[in-house]
């Protein structure tokens, strides 16, 4: 769930960076839409001290139309910008780095699909969250260090880095510390199986993962 939220927020971060003037107004509009709609819903179950006033109901109806009508208003992004348009903003910032752009496309074509699949009850979702042991017995991938935890952490750190990078570009922050933290995180999360002969290295030898730490303090710790 954290990964899906990070990747969706990443699209919004890039949209805000490209629309600094209109973003605050749209954020306020959407907040008002949700506040009025929540009040109206709560009132229908007798959970508020008053129903919406006539003026508030007119305001709610106007905001619903702004956000695409009853069938769409509460599913649309607060930016009122379609998903492909927000994604293109991310891709355009990485035009000069083909490898990074390819990773972004993998994230939104493959990883987000997997995130959504695992978050919803379905035969396919259950198939991916149930593991089979060598003895043929089945068990759930419980929360924690199951077969997906390391990959999920890598995905999450990638989304956090790409969000932070655009914020650094727009507001002039120093992004070197952030880039170093991202590099260290992804290096730490690489699998030991990637490094043939690692068990033959001296304890003070530099770990081949690229963390710059001694192997005894890193992948052989």
Tab-separated table of C-alpha atoms in Angstrom:
chain	number	residue	atom	x	y	z
A	1	UNK	CA	0.000	0.000	0.000
A	2	UNK	CA	2.877	2.348	0.856
A	3	UNK	CA	4.461	1.730	-2.535
A	4	UNK	CA	1.255	2.418	-4.445
A	5	UNK	CA	0.719	5.647	-2.516
A	6	UNK	CA	4.323	6.740	-3.117
A	7	UNK	CA	4.109	6.128	-6.849
A	8	UNK	CA	0.776	7.945	-7.118
A	9	UNK	CA	2.058	10.864	-5.041
A	10	UNK	CA	5.113	11.022	-7.280
A	11	UNK	CA	2.887	11.901	-10.239
A	12	UNK	CA	1.269	14.668	-8.192
A	13	UNK	CA	4.643	16.059	-7.080
A	14	UNK	CA	5.727	16.457	-10.696
A	15	UNK	CA	2.385	18.020	-11.615
A	16	UNK	CA	2.670	20.549	-8.775
A	17	UNK	CA	6.221	21.408	-9.824
A	18	UNK	CA	4.927	22.194	-13.312
A	19	UNK	CA	1.829	24.075	-12.085
A	20	UNK	CA	2.948	26.084	-9.077
A	21	UNK	CA	0.340	28.804	-9.572
A	22	UNK	CA	-2.796	26.675	-9.990
A	23	UNK	CA	-1.872	23.842	-7.593
A	24	UNK	CA	-2.883	25.569	-4.313
A	25	UNK	CA	-6.307	26.525	-5.690
A	26	UNK	CA	-7.022	23.006	-6.924
A	27	UNK	CA	-5.852	21.500	-3.640
A	28	UNK	CA	-8.235	23.805	-1.744
A	29	UNK	CA	-11.103	23.004	-4.133
A	30	UNK	CA	-10.645	19.280	-3.715
A	31	UNK	CA	-10.375	19.586	0.051
A	32	UNK	CA	-13.629	21.542	0.087
A	33	UNK	CA	-15.295	18.947	-2.168
A	34	UNK	CA	-14.327	16.141	0.193
A	35	UNK	CA	-15.314	18.087	3.324
A	36	UNK	CA	-18.789	18.862	1.999
A	37	UNK	CA	-19.308	15.337	0.645
A	38	UNK	CA	-18.209	13.779	3.941
A	39	UNK	CA	-20.562	16.050	5.873
A	40	UNK	CA	-23.431	15.179	3.549
A	41	UNK	CA	-22.767	11.461	3.915
A	42	UNK	CA	-22.436	11.629	7.688
A	43	UNK	CA	-25.660	13.630	7.885
A	44	UNK	CA	-27.556	10.941	5.993
A	45	UNK	CA	-26.775	8.574	8.889
A	46	UNK	CA	-27.570	11.114	11.601
A	47	UNK	CA	-23.950	11.548	12.593
A	48	UNK	CA	-23.743	15.361	12.351
A	49	UNK	CA	-25.442	18.171	14.224
A	50	UNK	CA	-26.986	19.616	11.045
A	51	UNK	CA	-27.490	18.867	7.331
A	52	UNK	CA	-25.809	20.904	4.617
A	53	UNK	CA	-27.288	24.359	4.099
A	54	UNK	CA	-28.810	25.205	0.721
A	55	UNK	CA	-25.726	27.259	-0.105
A	56	UNK	CA	-23.391	24.390	0.825
A	57	UNK	CA	-25.400	21.941	-1.272
A	58	UNK	CA	-25.155	24.234	-4.309
A	59	UNK	CA	-21.410	24.554	-3.672
A	60	UNK	CA	-21.073	20.769	-3.425
A	61	UNK	CA	-22.991	20.228	-6.676
A	62	UNK	CA	-20.793	22.793	-8.455
A	63	UNK	CA	-17.594	21.125	-7.214
A	64	UNK	CA	-18.859	17.677	-8.237
A	65	UNK	CA	-19.352	19.005	-11.773
A	66	UNK	CA	-15.879	20.556	-11.782
A	67	UNK	CA	-14.428	17.162	-10.921
A	68	UNK	CA	-16.283	15.306	-13.653
A	69	UNK	CA	-19.762	14.600	-12.340
A	70	UNK	CA	-21.166	12.103	-9.844
A	71	UNK	CA	-19.657	9.069	-11.504
A	72	UNK	CA	-16.127	10.434	-11.511
A	73	UNK	CA	-15.711	13.242	-8.984
A	74	UNK	CA	-14.599	11.069	-6.082
A	75	UNK	CA	-12.272	8.922	-8.188
A	76	UNK	CA	-10.483	11.696	-10.058
A	77	UNK	CA	-7.122	13.093	-8.989
A	78	UNK	CA	-7.291	16.320	-7.010
A	79	UNK	CA	-5.147	17.824	-9.806
A	80	UNK	CA	-7.984	17.217	-12.316
A	81	UNK	CA	-5.271	16.006	-14.692
A	82	UNK	CA	-5.488	12.554	-16.330
A	83	UNK	CA	-3.027	9.878	-15.263
A	84	UNK	CA	-1.206	9.724	-18.660
A	85	UNK	CA	-0.618	13.489	-18.621
A	86	UNK	CA	0.879	13.393	-15.130
A	87	UNK	CA	3.051	10.413	-16.036
A	88	UNK	CA	4.361	12.241	-19.112
A	89	UNK	CA	5.623	15.025	-16.819
A	90	UNK	CA	7.760	12.504	-14.947
A	91	UNK	CA	9.064	10.963	-18.152
A	92	UNK	CA	9.939	14.355	-19.649
A	93	UNK	CA	12.242	15.143	-16.734
A	94	UNK	CA	14.271	12.023	-17.507
A	95	UNK	CA	14.468	12.371	-21.306
A	96	UNK	CA	18.268	12.623	-21.257
A	97	UNK	CA	18.629	9.463	-19.158
A	98	UNK	CA	17.179	6.561	-21.191
A	99	UNK	CA	17.975	3.931	-18.568
A	100	UNK	CA	16.142	5.872	-15.852
A	101	UNK	CA	13.211	6.524	-18.156
A	102	UNK	CA	12.995	2.795	-18.853
A	103	UNK	CA	12.848	2.137	-15.098
A	104	UNK	CA	10.011	4.660	-14.766
A	105	UNK	CA	8.056	2.889	-17.494
A	106	UNK	CA	8.605	-0.453	-15.754
A	107	UNK	CA	7.349	1.064	-12.492
A	108	UNK	CA	4.084	2.292	-13.950
A	109	UNK	CA	3.456	-0.568	-16.367
A	110	UNK	CA	4.567	-3.498	-14.201
A	111	UNK	CA	5.188	-2.631	-10.563
A	112	UNK	CA	2.058	-0.535	-10.076
A	113	UNK	CA	0.015	-3.299	-11.673
A	114	UNK	CA	1.523	-5.720	-9.159
A	115	UNK	CA	0.868	-3.319	-6.264
A	116	UNK	CA	-2.794	-3.049	-7.235
A	117	UNK	CA	-3.099	-6.776	-7.737
A	118	UNK	CA	-1.750	-7.600	-4.297
A	119	UNK	CA	-3.963	-5.027	-2.577
A	120	UNK	CA	-7.273	-6.402	-3.837
A	121	UNK	CA	-8.987	-9.707	-3.231
A	122	UNK	CA	-8.979	-11.711	-6.437
A	123	UNK	CA	-7.946	-15.200	-7.570
A	124	UNK	CA	-4.783	-13.714	-9.112
A	125	UNK	CA	-4.010	-11.717	-5.972
A	126	UNK	CA	-4.409	-14.783	-3.767
A	127	UNK	CA	-2.250	-16.823	-6.142
A	128	UNK	CA	0.608	-14.354	-5.720
A	129	UNK	CA	0.263	-14.051	-1.946
A	130	UNK	CA	0.254	-17.791	-1.229
A	131	UNK	CA	3.551	-19.660	-1.305
A	132	UNK	CA	4.221	-23.366	-1.777
A	133	UNK	CA	6.962	-25.023	0.248
A	134	UNK	CA	9.206	-27.934	-0.828
A	135	UNK	CA	6.823	-30.324	0.931
A	136	UNK	CA	3.891	-29.050	-1.134
A	137	UNK	CA	2.243	-27.265	1.770
A	138	UNK	CA	0.767	-23.815	1.155
A	139	UNK	CA	1.004	-20.768	3.369
A	140	UNK	CA	0.349	-17.043	3.188
A	141	UNK	CA	3.117	-14.545	2.612
A	142	UNK	CA	2.629	-12.817	5.934
A	143	UNK	CA	3.593	-9.166	6.513
A	144	UNK	CA	7.325	-8.932	7.080
A	145	UNK	CA	10.345	-10.564	5.439
A	146	UNK	CA	8.525	-12.761	2.948
A	147	UNK	CA	9.604	-13.360	-0.615
A	148	UNK	CA	8.622	-9.832	-1.712
A	149	UNK	CA	9.778	-7.589	1.114
A	150	UNK	CA	13.204	-6.680	-0.337
A	151	UNK	CA	11.795	-5.908	-3.789
A	152	UNK	CA	9.043	-3.793	-2.221
A	153	UNK	CA	11.589	-1.780	-0.228
A	154	UNK	CA	13.614	-1.143	-3.375
A	155	UNK	CA	10.496	0.063	-5.176
A	156	UNK	CA	9.575	2.322	-2.269
A	157	UNK	CA	13.027	3.878	-2.036
A	158	UNK	CA	12.909	4.543	-5.786
A	159	UNK	CA	9.611	6.408	-5.520
A	160	UNK	CA	10.871	8.427	-2.563
A	161	UNK	CA	14.052	9.343	-4.440
A	162	UNK	CA	12.226	10.467	-7.595
A	163	UNK	CA	9.846	12.595	-5.520
A	164	UNK	CA	12.696	14.163	-3.598
A	165	UNK	CA	14.712	14.810	-6.724
A	166	UNK	CA	12.066	16.945	-8.394
A	167	UNK	CA	11.510	18.881	-5.145
A	168	UNK	CA	15.254	19.548	-4.996
A	169	UNK	CA	15.254	20.771	-8.603
A	170	UNK	CA	12.297	23.106	-8.147
A	171	UNK	CA	13.300	24.594	-4.801
A	172	UNK	CA	17.074	24.542	-5.260
A	173	UNK	CA	17.914	22.042	-2.536
A	174	UNK	CA	21.192	20.146	-2.503
A	175	UNK	CA	20.281	16.705	-3.810
A	176	UNK	CA	23.649	15.020	-3.231
A	177	UNK	CA	22.818	13.725	0.262
A	178	UNK	CA	19.508	12.368	-1.013
A	179	UNK	CA	21.196	10.668	-3.971
A	180	UNK	CA	23.767	9.102	-1.643
A	181	UNK	CA	21.049	7.800	0.680
A	182	UNK	CA	19.193	6.302	-2.294
A	183	UNK	CA	22.370	4.665	-3.577
A	184	UNK	CA	23.177	3.188	-0.169
A	185	UNK	CA	19.628	1.881	0.297
A	186	UNK	CA	19.489	0.126	-3.049
A	187	UNK	CA	22.992	-1.321	-2.563
A	188	UNK	CA	22.103	-2.714	0.871
A	189	UNK	CA	19.003	-4.381	-0.551
A	190	UNK	CA	20.769	-6.269	-3.318
A	191	UNK	CA	20.751	-10.041	-2.894
A	192	UNK	CA	23.880	-11.851	-1.701
A	193	UNK	CA	23.330	-14.311	-4.559
A	194	UNK	CA	24.305	-11.557	-7.030
A	195	UNK	CA	27.937	-11.681	-5.875
A	196	UNK	CA	29.737	-14.863	-6.814
A	197	UNK	CA	32.644	-15.646	-4.474
A	198	UNK	CA	31.638	-13.104	-1.838
A	199	UNK	CA	32.135	-15.697	0.906
A	200	UNK	CA	35.844	-15.931	-0.013
A	201	UNK	CA	36.549	-12.233	0.542
A	202	UNK	CA	38.542	-10.991	3.533
A	203	UNK	CA	36.337	-9.414	6.243
A	204	UNK	CA	37.812	-5.949	5.651
A	205	UNK	CA	37.452	-6.150	1.841
A	206	UNK	CA	35.024	-3.686	0.300
A	207	UNK	CA	31.608	-5.215	-0.289
A	208	UNK	CA	30.973	-5.781	-4.012
A	209	UNK	CA	27.474	-4.312	-3.720
A	210	UNK	CA	28.897	-0.783	-3.925
A	211	UNK	CA	27.993	0.352	-0.422
A	212	UNK	CA	31.687	1.242	0.283
A	213	UNK	CA	31.434	-0.711	3.556
A	214	UNK	CA	33.580	-3.681	4.476
A	215	UNK	CA	31.927	-6.929	3.460
A	216	UNK	CA	31.767	-8.111	7.093
A	217	UNK	CA	29.703	-5.018	7.947
A	218	UNK	CA	27.477	-5.307	4.864
A	219	UNK	CA	26.333	-8.381	2.949
A	220	UNK	CA	28.189	-10.840	5.214
A	221	UNK	CA	27.152	-9.173	8.463
